PDB file of C-alpha atoms and ligand atoms in Angstrom:
ATOM      1  CA  MET T  17    -129.717  11.345 -62.190  1.00 44.00           C
ATOM      2  CA  SER T  18    -129.977  11.475 -58.252  1.00 50.00           C
ATOM      3  CA  SER T  19    -133.880  11.437 -56.699  1.00 49.00           C
ATOM      4  CA  SER T  20    -133.015  12.459 -53.101  1.00 68.00           C
ATOM      5  CA  SER T  21    -131.151  15.663 -54.283  1.00 83.00           C
ATOM      6  CA  ALA T  22    -131.617  18.913 -51.240  1.00 89.00           C
ATOM      7  CA  PHE T  23    -131.189  21.409 -54.569  1.00 96.00           C
ATOM      8  CA  ARG T  24    -132.797  21.875 -58.527  1.00 97.00           C
ATOM      9  CA  THR T  25    -131.004  24.835 -59.055  1.00 98.00           C
ATOM     10  CA  ALA T  26    -127.176  25.222 -59.716  1.00 98.00           C
ATOM     11  CA  ILE T  27    -124.856  28.119 -59.801  1.00 98.00           C
ATOM     12  CA  VAL T  28    -121.879  28.420 -61.622  1.00 98.00           C
ATOM     13  CA  PRO T  29    -120.246  31.240 -61.562  1.00 98.00           C
ATOM     14  CA  ALA T  30    -118.046  32.035 -64.927  1.00 97.00           C
ATOM     15  CA  ALA T  31    -117.569  36.152 -64.706  1.00 95.00           C
ATOM     16  CA  GLY T  32    -113.960  36.428 -64.116  1.00 90.00           C
ATOM     17  CA  LEU T  33    -111.546  37.742 -66.418  1.00 90.00           C
ATOM     18  CA  GLY T  34    -109.276  34.306 -67.353  1.00 92.00           C
ATOM     19  CA  THR T  35    -105.797  36.492 -66.607  1.00 95.00           C
ATOM     20  CA  ARG T  36    -103.721  33.224 -65.947  1.00 96.00           C
ATOM     21  CA  PHE T  37    -104.852  32.583 -69.560  1.00 97.00           C
ATOM     22  CA  LEU T  38    -103.944  35.748 -71.261  1.00 97.00           C
ATOM     23  CA  PRO T  39    -103.688  36.248 -74.186  1.00 97.00           C
ATOM     24  CA  THR T  40    -106.159  32.976 -74.794  1.00 96.00           C
ATOM     25  CA  THR T  41    -108.934  34.689 -72.711  1.00 95.00           C
ATOM     26  CA  LYS T  42    -108.335  37.569 -74.602  1.00 94.00           C
ATOM     27  CA  SER T  43    -111.651  36.268 -76.856  1.00 94.00           C
ATOM     28  CA  VAL T  44    -112.215  33.068 -76.027  1.00 95.00           C
ATOM     29  CA  PRO T  45    -113.485  32.775 -72.418  1.00 97.00           C
ATOM     30  CA  LYS T  46    -111.432  30.586 -69.641  1.00 96.00           C
ATOM     31  CA  GLU T  47    -114.553  28.601 -69.398  1.00 97.00           C
ATOM     32  CA  LEU T  48    -115.018  27.418 -72.959  1.00 97.00           C
ATOM     33  CA  LEU T  49    -111.720  25.825 -73.215  1.00 97.00           C
ATOM     34  CA  PRO T  50    -111.752  22.194 -73.825  1.00 97.00           C
ATOM     35  CA  VAL T  51    -110.537  19.964 -71.780  1.00 97.00           C
ATOM     36  CA  VAL T  52    -109.493  17.148 -73.957  1.00 97.00           C
ATOM     37  CA  ASP T  53    -112.858  17.787 -76.314  1.00 95.00           C
ATOM     38  CA  ARG T  54    -115.492  19.487 -74.004  1.00 97.00           C
ATOM     39  CA  PRO T  55    -115.396  23.022 -72.825  1.00 97.00           C
ATOM     40  CA  ALA T  56    -115.009  22.670 -68.878  1.00 96.00           C
ATOM     41  CA  ILE T  57    -118.181  24.366 -68.162  1.00 97.00           C
ATOM     42  CA  GLU T  58    -119.908  21.725 -69.839  1.00 98.00           C
ATOM     43  CA  LEU T  59    -118.378  19.166 -67.444  1.00 98.00           C
ATOM     44  CA  VAL T  60    -119.364  21.269 -64.164  1.00 98.00           C
ATOM     45  CA  ALA T  61    -122.889  21.268 -65.387  1.00 98.00           C
ATOM     46  CA  GLU T  62    -123.237  17.136 -66.137  1.00 98.00           C
ATOM     47  CA  GLU T  63    -121.862  16.904 -62.602  1.00 98.00           C
ATOM     48  CA  ALA T  64    -124.742  19.093 -61.517  1.00 98.00           C
ATOM     49  CA  ALA T  65    -127.839  17.396 -63.137  1.00 98.00           C
ATOM     50  CA  LEU T  66    -126.171  14.378 -62.682  1.00 97.00           C
ATOM     51  CA  ALA T  67    -126.706  15.282 -58.950  1.00 97.00           C
ATOM     52  CA  GLY T  68    -130.149  16.432 -59.327  1.00 96.00           C
ATOM     53  CA  ALA T  69    -130.122  19.938 -60.967  1.00 98.00           C
ATOM     54  CA  SER T  70    -132.753  20.889 -63.227  1.00 97.00           C
ATOM     55  CA  LYS T  71    -131.911  24.461 -63.519  1.00 98.00           C
ATOM     56  CA  LEU T  72    -128.314  25.783 -64.027  1.00 98.00           C
ATOM     57  CA  VAL T  73    -127.814  30.000 -63.835  1.00 98.00           C
ATOM     58  CA  ILE T  74    -124.916  30.796 -65.457  1.00 98.00           C
ATOM     59  CA  VAL T  75    -123.303  33.932 -63.955  1.00 98.00           C
ATOM     60  CA  THR T  76    -121.340  35.832 -66.392  1.00 97.00           C
ATOM     61  CA  SER T  77    -119.637  39.032 -67.660  1.00 95.00           C
ATOM     62  CA  PRO T  78    -121.819  41.131 -70.333  1.00 93.00           C
ATOM     63  CA  ASP T  79    -119.194  40.248 -72.982  1.00 92.00           C
ATOM     64  CA  LYS T  80    -119.429  36.568 -72.264  1.00 93.00           C
ATOM     65  CA  ALA T  81    -122.543  36.070 -73.870  1.00 92.00           C
ATOM     66  CA  SER T  82    -121.046  32.583 -75.494  1.00 94.00           C
ATOM     67  CA  VAL T  83    -120.463  30.766 -72.331  1.00 96.00           C
ATOM     68  CA  GLY T  84    -124.601  30.690 -72.629  1.00 96.00           C
ATOM     69  CA  GLU T  85    -124.428  30.091 -76.382  1.00 96.00           C
ATOM     70  CA  HIS T  86    -122.519  26.464 -75.267  1.00 97.00           C
ATOM     71  CA  PHE T  87    -125.933  25.567 -73.853  1.00 98.00           C
ATOM     72  CA  GLN T  88    -128.214  26.531 -77.115  1.00 97.00           C
ATOM     73  CA  PRO T  89    -129.401  24.428 -79.771  1.00 97.00           C
ATOM     74  CA  ALA T  90    -127.434  25.057 -82.924  1.00 96.00           C
ATOM     75  CA  PRO T  91    -129.983  23.720 -85.906  1.00 97.00           C
ATOM     76  CA  ASP T  92    -127.982  24.783 -88.599  1.00 97.00           C
ATOM     77  CA  LEU T  93    -125.239  22.464 -87.359  1.00 97.00           C
ATOM     78  CA  GLU T  94    -127.381  19.878 -86.065  1.00 97.00           C
ATOM     79  CA  SER T  95    -128.988  19.562 -89.843  1.00 97.00           C
ATOM     80  CA  THR T  96    -125.780  19.682 -91.665  1.00 97.00           C
ATOM     81  CA  LEU T  97    -124.251  16.881 -89.206  1.00 97.00           C
ATOM     82  CA  GLU T  98    -127.487  14.404 -89.794  1.00 97.00           C
ATOM     83  CA  LYS T  99    -127.107  15.209 -93.048  1.00 97.00           C
ATOM     84  CA  ARG T 100    -123.649  13.972 -93.521  1.00 97.00           C
ATOM     85  CA  GLY T 101    -124.666  10.812 -91.164  1.00 97.00           C
ATOM     86  CA  LYS T 102    -122.052  12.035 -88.507  1.00 97.00           C
ATOM     87  CA  THR T 103    -124.558  10.796 -85.555  1.00 96.00           C
ATOM     88  CA  GLU T 104    -121.709  10.525 -83.420  1.00 95.00           C
ATOM     89  CA  LEU T 105    -121.032  14.398 -83.737  1.00 96.00           C
ATOM     90  CA  LEU T 106    -124.785  15.029 -83.584  1.00 97.00           C
ATOM     91  CA  GLU T 107    -125.019  13.423 -79.968  1.00 97.00           C
ATOM     92  CA  LYS T 108    -121.818  15.603 -78.991  1.00 97.00           C
ATOM     93  CA  VAL T 109    -123.217  19.111 -80.187  1.00 97.00           C
ATOM     94  CA  ARG T 110    -126.839  18.159 -78.676  1.00 97.00           C
ATOM     95  CA  ARG T 111    -125.189  16.971 -75.375  1.00 97.00           C
ATOM     96  CA  ALA T 112    -124.607  20.530 -73.504  1.00 97.00           C
ATOM     97  CA  PRO T 113    -128.335  21.547 -74.387  1.00 97.00           C
ATOM     98  CA  GLY T 114    -129.996  18.623 -73.384  1.00 97.00           C
ATOM     99  CA  LEU T 115    -128.343  18.253 -69.951  1.00 97.00           C
ATOM    100  CA  LEU T 116    -130.595  20.927 -67.877  1.00 97.00           C
ATOM    101  CA  ASP T 117    -132.293  24.081 -68.462  1.00 97.00           C
ATOM    102  CA  VAL T 118    -129.644  27.222 -68.382  1.00 98.00           C
ATOM    103  CA  GLU T 119    -130.395  30.677 -67.810  1.00 98.00           C
ATOM    104  CA  VAL T 120    -127.972  33.269 -67.749  1.00 98.00           C
ATOM    105  CA  ALA T 121    -127.576  35.664 -64.892  1.00 98.00           C
ATOM    106  CA  ILE T 122    -125.401  39.114 -65.663  1.00 97.00           C
ATOM    107  CA  GLN T 123    -122.351  40.040 -63.365  1.00 97.00           C
ATOM    108  CA  GLU T 124    -121.910  44.100 -64.656  1.00 95.00           C
ATOM    109  CA  GLN T 125    -119.068  44.993 -61.968  1.00 93.00           C
ATOM    110  CA  ALA T 126    -116.714  42.392 -60.631  1.00 93.00           C
ATOM    111  CA  LEU T 127    -117.363  42.650 -57.735  1.00 96.00           C
ATOM    112  CA  GLY T 128    -115.896  39.361 -56.246  1.00 97.00           C
ATOM    113  CA  LEU T 129    -117.576  35.887 -56.013  1.00 98.00           C
ATOM    114  CA  GLY T 130    -120.362  36.723 -53.244  1.00 98.00           C
ATOM    115  CA  HIS T 131    -121.600  39.537 -55.277  1.00 98.00           C
ATOM    116  CA  ALA T 132    -121.894  36.627 -58.537  1.00 98.00           C
ATOM    117  CA  VAL T 133    -123.542  34.107 -56.380  1.00 98.00           C
ATOM    118  CA  ALA T 134    -125.825  36.917 -55.218  1.00 98.00           C
ATOM    119  CA  CYS T 135    -126.421  38.079 -58.631  1.00 98.00           C
ATOM    120  CA  ALA T 136    -128.360  34.768 -59.481  1.00 98.00           C
ATOM    121  CA  GLU T 137    -130.917  35.515 -56.875  1.00 98.00           C
ATOM    122  CA  PRO T 138    -133.522  36.531 -59.197  1.00 98.00           C
ATOM    123  CA  ASN T 139    -133.598  33.302 -61.482  1.00 98.00           C
ATOM    124  CA  LEU T 140    -134.724  31.293 -58.280  1.00 98.00           C
ATOM    125  CA  THR T 141    -138.213  30.345 -57.192  1.00 96.00           C
ATOM    126  CA  GLY T 142    -140.236  29.772 -54.318  1.00 95.00           C
ATOM    127  CA  ALA T 143    -139.368  26.408 -54.602  1.00 95.00           C
ATOM    128  CA  ASP T 144    -135.689  27.016 -54.285  1.00 97.00           C
ATOM    129  CA  GLU T 145    -135.109  26.223 -50.426  1.00 97.00           C
ATOM    130  CA  ALA T 146    -130.968  25.262 -51.541  1.00 98.00           C
ATOM    131  CA  VAL T 147    -129.176  25.765 -54.186  1.00 98.00           C
ATOM    132  CA  ALA T 148    -125.884  24.253 -55.580  1.00 98.00           C
ATOM    133  CA  VAL T 149    -122.765  26.352 -56.195  1.00 98.00           C
ATOM    134  CA  LEU T 150    -120.590  24.674 -58.619  1.00 98.00           C
ATOM    135  CA  LEU T 151    -117.229  26.919 -59.192  1.00 98.00           C
ATOM    136  CA  PRO T 152    -115.816  25.606 -62.913  1.00 97.00           C
ATOM    137  CA  ASP T 153    -112.133  25.844 -62.157  1.00 97.00           C
ATOM    138  CA  ASP T 154    -112.594  22.845 -60.139  1.00 97.00           C
ATOM    139  CA  LEU T 155    -113.101  19.427 -61.417  1.00 98.00           C
ATOM    140  CA  ILE T 156    -114.016  16.615 -58.685  1.00 98.00           C
ATOM    141  CA  LEU T 157    -113.877  13.241 -59.151  1.00 97.00           C
ATOM    142  CA  PRO T 158    -115.156  10.932 -59.462  1.00 95.00           C
ATOM    143  CA  ASN T 159    -118.845  12.096 -59.471  1.00 93.00           C
ATOM    144  CA  GLY T 160    -120.822  11.889 -56.343  1.00 95.00           C
ATOM    145  CA  ALA T 161    -119.386  14.598 -54.369  1.00 97.00           C
ATOM    146  CA  LEU T 162    -122.766  16.653 -54.376  1.00 98.00           C
ATOM    147  CA  ASP T 163    -125.098  13.355 -53.447  1.00 97.00           C
ATOM    148  CA  ALA T 164    -123.043  12.914 -50.570  1.00 97.00           C
ATOM    149  CA  MET T 165    -123.700  16.811 -49.618  1.00 98.00           C
ATOM    150  CA  SER T 166    -127.628  16.426 -49.910  1.00 97.00           C
ATOM    151  CA  ALA T 167    -127.435  13.101 -47.705  1.00 97.00           C
ATOM    152  CA  VAL T 168    -125.459  15.906 -44.863  1.00 97.00           C
ATOM    153  CA  ARG T 169    -128.322  18.462 -45.096  1.00 97.00           C
ATOM    154  CA  GLU T 170    -130.424  15.857 -44.899  1.00 97.00           C
ATOM    155  CA  ARG T 171    -129.294  14.808 -41.851  1.00 96.00           C
ATOM    156  CA  PHE T 172    -128.354  17.927 -40.169  1.00 97.00           C
ATOM    157  CA  GLY T 173    -130.136  20.452 -42.166  1.00 97.00           C
ATOM    158  CA  GLY T 174    -128.181  24.131 -43.231  1.00 98.00           C
ATOM    159  CA  SER T 175    -125.335  24.347 -45.334  1.00 98.00           C
ATOM    160  CA  VAL T 176    -122.890  21.593 -46.827  1.00 98.00           C
ATOM    161  CA  LEU T 177    -119.604  22.224 -48.370  1.00 98.00           C
ATOM    162  CA  LEU T 178    -117.289  20.154 -49.675  1.00 98.00           C
ATOM    163  CA  ALA T 179    -113.440  19.827 -48.606  1.00 98.00           C
ATOM    164  CA  ILE T 180    -110.069  18.674 -49.382  1.00 98.00           C
ATOM    165  CA  GLU T 181    -106.744  18.360 -47.406  1.00 97.00           C
ATOM    166  CA  VAL T 182    -104.229  20.127 -49.357  1.00 97.00           C
ATOM    167  CA  PRO T 183     -99.927  20.480 -47.777  1.00 97.00           C
ATOM    168  CA  ARG T 184    -100.367  23.818 -44.634  1.00 97.00           C
ATOM    169  CA  GLU T 185     -98.108  25.659 -47.083  1.00 97.00           C
ATOM    170  CA  ALA T 186    -100.797  25.781 -50.002  1.00 97.00           C
ATOM    171  CA  VAL T 187    -104.214  27.185 -47.996  1.00 98.00           C
ATOM    172  CA  SER T 188    -103.781  30.868 -48.904  1.00 97.00           C
ATOM    173  CA  ALA T 189    -105.052  30.355 -52.383  1.00 96.00           C
ATOM    174  CA  TYR T 190    -108.210  28.984 -50.433  1.00 97.00           C
ATOM    175  CA  GLY T 191    -111.035  29.595 -47.864  1.00 98.00           C
ATOM    176  CA  VAL T 192    -109.924  27.047 -44.935  1.00 98.00           C
ATOM    177  CA  PHE T 193    -112.385  25.593 -42.774  1.00 98.00           C
ATOM    178  CA  ASP T 194    -111.844  25.692 -38.912  1.00 98.00           C
ATOM    179  CA  VAL T 195    -113.678  22.080 -37.857  1.00 98.00           C
ATOM    180  CA  ASP T 196    -114.858  20.052 -34.790  1.00 97.00           C
ATOM    181  CA  ASP T 197    -115.582  16.343 -35.187  1.00 97.00           C
ATOM    182  CA  THR T 198    -118.748  14.918 -35.870  1.00 97.00           C
ATOM    183  CA  ASP T 199    -119.673  11.009 -35.485  1.00 96.00           C
ATOM    184  CA  GLU T 200    -118.685  10.588 -39.099  1.00 96.00           C
ATOM    185  CA  PRO T 201    -114.775  10.349 -39.739  1.00 95.00           C
ATOM    186  CA  ASP T 202    -115.597  12.285 -43.394  1.00 97.00           C
ATOM    187  CA  VAL T 203    -118.482  14.948 -42.002  1.00 98.00           C
ATOM    188  CA  LYS T 204    -116.972  17.933 -39.981  1.00 98.00           C
ATOM    189  CA  ARG T 205    -118.701  20.499 -38.175  1.00 98.00           C
ATOM    190  CA  LEU T 206    -117.969  23.969 -39.114  1.00 98.00           C
ATOM    191  CA  LYS T 207    -117.091  26.475 -36.819  1.00 98.00           C
ATOM    192  CA  GLY T 208    -115.566  29.294 -38.768  1.00 97.00           C
ATOM    193  CA  MET T 209    -114.477  29.753 -42.656  1.00 98.00           C
ATOM    194  CA  VAL T 210    -112.060  32.659 -43.474  1.00 98.00           C
ATOM    195  CA  GLU T 211    -110.697  33.277 -46.962  1.00 98.00           C
ATOM    196  CA  LYS T 212    -106.754  33.066 -47.966  1.00 98.00           C
ATOM    197  CA  PRO T 213    -105.887  33.404 -44.677  1.00 98.00           C
ATOM    198  CA  ALA T 214    -101.673  33.496 -44.244  1.00 98.00           C
ATOM    199  CA  VAL T 215    -100.350  29.901 -43.188  1.00 98.00           C
ATOM    200  CA  GLU T 216     -99.763  31.020 -39.911  1.00 97.00           C
ATOM    201  CA  ASP T 217    -103.203  31.669 -39.269  1.00 97.00           C
ATOM    202  CA  ALA T 218    -104.836  28.822 -40.997  1.00 98.00           C
ATOM    203  CA  PRO T 219    -107.174  27.086 -38.588  1.00 97.00           C
ATOM    204  CA  SER T 220    -106.663  23.854 -40.961  1.00 97.00           C
ATOM    205  CA  ASN T 221    -105.616  22.227 -43.879  1.00 97.00           C
ATOM    206  CA  LEU T 222    -109.032  21.631 -44.813  1.00 98.00           C
ATOM    207  CA  ILE T 223    -109.751  23.765 -47.849  1.00 98.00           C
ATOM    208  CA  ALA T 224    -113.212  24.564 -50.073  1.00 98.00           C
ATOM    209  CA  PRO T 225    -112.442  23.154 -53.006  1.00 98.00           C
ATOM    210  CA  GLY T 226    -115.723  24.934 -55.186  1.00 97.00           C
ATOM    211  CA  ARG T 227    -118.500  22.751 -54.302  1.00 98.00           C
ATOM    212  CA  TYR T 228    -121.324  24.231 -51.898  1.00 98.00           C
ATOM    213  CA  LEU T 229    -124.601  23.694 -51.201  1.00 98.00           C
ATOM    214  CA  LEU T 230    -126.429  26.620 -49.684  1.00 98.00           C
ATOM    215  CA  ASP T 231    -129.140  26.875 -47.603  1.00 98.00           C
ATOM    216  CA  ARG T 232    -131.108  29.955 -48.994  1.00 98.00           C
ATOM    217  CA  ALA T 233    -130.406  31.764 -45.848  1.00 98.00           C
ATOM    218  CA  ILE T 234    -126.814  32.623 -48.177  1.00 98.00           C
ATOM    219  CA  PHE T 235    -128.633  35.087 -49.928  1.00 98.00           C
ATOM    220  CA  ASP T 236    -129.700  37.195 -46.976  1.00 98.00           C
ATOM    221  CA  ALA T 237    -126.374  36.900 -45.385  1.00 98.00           C
ATOM    222  CA  LEU T 238    -124.770  38.041 -49.093  1.00 98.00           C
ATOM    223  CA  LYS T 239    -126.501  41.233 -48.292  1.00 98.00           C
ATOM    224  CA  ARG T 240    -125.176  42.056 -45.599  1.00 98.00           C
ATOM    225  CA  ILE T 241    -121.121  41.168 -45.711  1.00 98.00           C
ATOM    226  CA  THR T 242    -118.817  43.945 -46.608  1.00 97.00           C
ATOM    227  CA  PRO T 243    -115.354  43.479 -49.003  1.00 97.00           C
ATOM    228  CA  GLY T 244    -112.827  41.111 -47.656  1.00 97.00           C
ATOM    229  CA  ALA T 245    -110.087  39.788 -48.650  1.00 96.00           C
ATOM    230  CA  GLY T 246    -108.921  41.330 -51.437  1.00 95.00           C
ATOM    231  CA  GLY T 247    -110.939  44.091 -51.241  1.00 97.00           C
ATOM    232  CA  GLU T 248    -114.105  42.025 -52.849  1.00 97.00           C
ATOM    233  CA  LEU T 249    -117.352  40.911 -51.508  1.00 98.00           C
ATOM    234  CA  GLN T 250    -116.753  37.025 -50.458  1.00 98.00           C
ATOM    235  CA  LEU T 251    -118.542  34.234 -50.331  1.00 98.00           C
ATOM    236  CA  THR T 252    -116.269  32.506 -47.634  1.00 98.00           C
ATOM    237  CA  ASP T 253    -117.496  35.458 -45.600  1.00 98.00           C
ATOM    238  CA  ALA T 254    -121.240  35.297 -45.724  1.00 98.00           C
ATOM    239  CA  ILE T 255    -121.049  31.357 -45.035  1.00 98.00           C
ATOM    240  CA  ALA T 256    -118.834  32.664 -41.386  1.00 98.00           C
ATOM    241  CA  LEU T 257    -121.629  35.041 -41.169  1.00 98.00           C
ATOM    242  CA  LEU T 258    -124.124  32.137 -41.347  1.00 98.00           C
ATOM    243  CA  ILE T 259    -122.016  29.962 -38.858  1.00 98.00           C
ATOM    244  CA  ALA T 260    -121.562  33.184 -36.498  1.00 97.00           C
ATOM    245  CA  GLU T 261    -125.097  33.329 -36.474  1.00 98.00           C
ATOM    246  CA  GLY T 262    -125.881  29.784 -35.715  1.00 97.00           C
ATOM    247  CA  HIS T 263    -126.952  28.581 -38.849  1.00 97.00           C
ATOM    248  CA  PRO T 264    -125.727  24.651 -39.297  1.00 98.00           C
ATOM    249  CA  VAL T 265    -123.106  24.316 -41.791  1.00 98.00           C
ATOM    250  CA  HIS T 266    -120.902  21.008 -42.389  1.00 98.00           C
ATOM    251  CA  VAL T 267    -118.155  19.767 -44.765  1.00 98.00           C
ATOM    252  CA  VAL T 268    -118.126  16.519 -46.179  1.00 98.00           C
ATOM    253  CA  VAL T 269    -114.356  15.431 -46.653  1.00 98.00           C
ATOM    254  CA  HIS T 270    -113.457  14.609 -50.677  1.00 98.00           C
ATOM    255  CA  ARG T 271    -111.235  11.349 -50.463  1.00 95.00           C
ATOM    256  CA  GLY T 272    -111.135  11.734 -54.537  1.00 94.00           C
ATOM    257  CA  GLU T 273    -109.463  13.267 -57.008  1.00 95.00           C
ATOM    258  CA  ARG T 274    -109.703  17.229 -57.727  1.00 97.00           C
ATOM    259  CA  HIS T 275    -108.115  19.622 -60.649  1.00 98.00           C
ATOM    260  CA  ASP T 276    -107.679  23.039 -60.338  1.00 96.00           C
ATOM    261  CA  LEU T 277    -108.486  24.179 -63.889  1.00 97.00           C
ATOM    262  CA  GLY T 278    -107.740  27.884 -62.974  1.00 94.00           C
ATOM    263  CA  ASN T 279    -104.196  27.999 -64.333  1.00 95.00           C
ATOM    264  CA  PRO T 280    -102.662  26.628 -67.334  1.00 97.00           C
ATOM    265  CA  GLY T 281    -100.625  24.211 -65.353  1.00 97.00           C
ATOM    266  CA  GLY T 282    -103.378  22.025 -63.660  1.00 97.00           C
ATOM    267  CA  PHE T 283    -105.157  22.223 -66.578  1.00 97.00           C
ATOM    268  CA  LEU T 284    -102.621  20.706 -68.693  1.00 97.00           C
ATOM    269  CA  LYS T 285    -103.066  17.831 -65.642  1.00 98.00           C
ATOM    270  CA  ALA T 286    -106.893  17.498 -66.048  1.00 98.00           C
ATOM    271  CA  ALA T 287    -106.634  17.509 -69.951  1.00 98.00           C
ATOM    272  CA  VAL T 288    -103.949  14.616 -69.937  1.00 98.00           C
ATOM    273  CA  ASP T 289    -105.517  13.147 -66.813  1.00 98.00           C
ATOM    274  CA  PHE T 290    -109.210  13.035 -68.806  1.00 98.00           C
ATOM    275  CA  ALA T 291    -107.738  12.041 -72.283  1.00 98.00           C
ATOM    276  CA  LEU T 292    -105.785   9.127 -70.766  1.00 98.00           C
ATOM    277  CA  LYS T 293    -108.978   7.832 -69.855  1.00 97.00           C
ATOM    278  CA  ASP T 294    -110.469   8.343 -73.532  1.00 96.00           C
ATOM    279  CA  PRO T 295    -110.573   5.299 -75.514  1.00 96.00           C
ATOM    280  CA  ALA T 296    -109.610   7.099 -78.273  1.00 95.00           C
ATOM    281  CA  TYR T 297    -106.628   9.453 -77.585  1.00 97.00           C
ATOM    282  CA  GLY T 298    -105.460   7.447 -74.259  1.00 98.00           C
ATOM    283  CA  PRO T 299    -103.025   4.610 -75.307  1.00 98.00           C
ATOM    284  CA  GLY T 300    -101.675   6.762 -78.158  1.00 98.00           C
ATOM    285  CA  LEU T 301    -100.699   9.209 -75.630  1.00 98.00           C
ATOM    286  CA  LEU T 302     -99.383   7.282 -72.960  1.00 98.00           C
ATOM    287  CA  GLN T 303     -97.028   5.748 -75.619  1.00 98.00           C
ATOM    288  CA  TRP T 304     -95.721   9.234 -76.267  1.00 97.00           C
ATOM    289  CA  LEU T 305     -95.441  10.366 -73.157  1.00 97.00           C
ATOM    290  CA  ARG T 306     -93.467   7.436 -71.826  1.00 97.00           C
ATOM    291  CA  GLY T 307     -91.405   8.076 -74.699  1.00 97.00           C
ATOM    292  CA  ARG T 308     -91.306  11.806 -73.949  1.00 96.00           C
ATOM    293  CA  VAL T 309     -90.422  11.390 -70.183  1.00 95.00           C
ATOM    294  CA  ALA T 310     -87.757   8.344 -70.794  1.00 96.00           C
ATOM    295  CA  ALA T 311     -86.361  11.205 -73.110  1.00 95.00           C
ATOM    296  CA  SER T 312     -86.166  14.461 -70.770  1.00 86.00           C
TER     297      SER T 312
HETATM  298  C1  LIG O 687    -112.473  30.908 -54.299  1.00 70.03           C
HETATM  299  C2  LIG O 687    -112.823  31.266 -53.320  1.00 70.03           C
HETATM  300  C3  LIG O 687    -112.208  30.091 -51.674  1.00 70.03           C
HETATM  301  C4  LIG O 687    -112.237  28.765 -52.587  1.00 70.03           C
HETATM  302  C5  LIG O 687    -111.707  28.301 -54.009  1.00 70.03           C
HETATM  303  C6  LIG O 687    -111.439  26.909 -54.420  1.00 70.03           C
HETATM  304  O1  LIG O 687    -111.259  31.420 -54.567  1.00 70.03           O
HETATM  305  O2  LIG O 687    -113.082  32.518 -52.906  1.00 70.03           O
HETATM  306  O3  LIG O 687    -112.757  30.052 -50.963  1.00 70.03           O
HETATM  307  O4  LIG O 687    -111.413  27.713 -51.767  1.00 70.03           O
HETATM  308  O5  LIG O 687    -111.717  29.603 -55.200  1.00 70.03           O
HETATM  309  O6  LIG O 687    -110.933  27.508 -56.235  1.00 70.03           O
HETATM  310  P1  LIG O 687    -110.312  31.542 -55.833  1.00 70.03           P
HETATM  311  O7  LIG O 687    -109.818  30.681 -56.670  1.00 70.03           O
HETATM  312  O8  LIG O 687    -111.699  32.281 -56.875  1.00 70.03           O
HETATM  313  O9  LIG O 687    -110.058  33.139 -55.668  1.00 70.03           O
END
């Protein structure tokens, strides 16, 4: 666990309808779909815990209680597994509840990502000078991005976001950064940020892949924004407001991998990537994939 973390609370917005995964998401929350054998939200919770978070606030909708339940102990199941001597399975079952303290905040209405983050404010204490926000649609590999962001907050203060480069024609799906260089090649100072711009209006091809280390000031900014892109209260707009008011905001450019779990195609790539690295499934999958690709 990181010792110099700039935050102790991580917020995971998980209230979406999961429309791109319908009909599965009629009854199963998207965040519980398995990447090999672990739900995506468990992977994100683990990333937060490894970066020093001791509390996770899951913001979800009233009908998605099972997302929070994944982090509760399961005494009956555990005692059955224990009696049967299934130690490895027992470890898997206990992993999520053992990662960090989980609290659930309810977002009654789907008013946007900014609104979802604001719903977590009552779960904070006076000790939370900054919070991490992790979007569970994004998997960032290898671990360590939040540590790099904490180090940048230590140096410059304010808020720090992760950035990745995407092809210019892909920017319209994201929050896009307007940056200035600093003396560190992969740390940029933000001059502005815009949510889902048209390609021709985008200030760069550096986008936000769902990892934010936000100064507590964000909650005040979130109260002052009005509906933006898609008619929703956007986190991007609250960050842009902070920048306009002189609050320091930097980005760390991520040079590793990122998986987009937000659509079935991206989810499949992540599952294959994780399965290939899995000692139990990797070798068999690779052999099958080689044959399958050769036959296509
Ligand atoms: C959200 C954010 C966007 C960010 C993206 C990353 O958009 O609003 O700024 O770049 O997540 O995945 P969404 O994908 O929810 O439309």
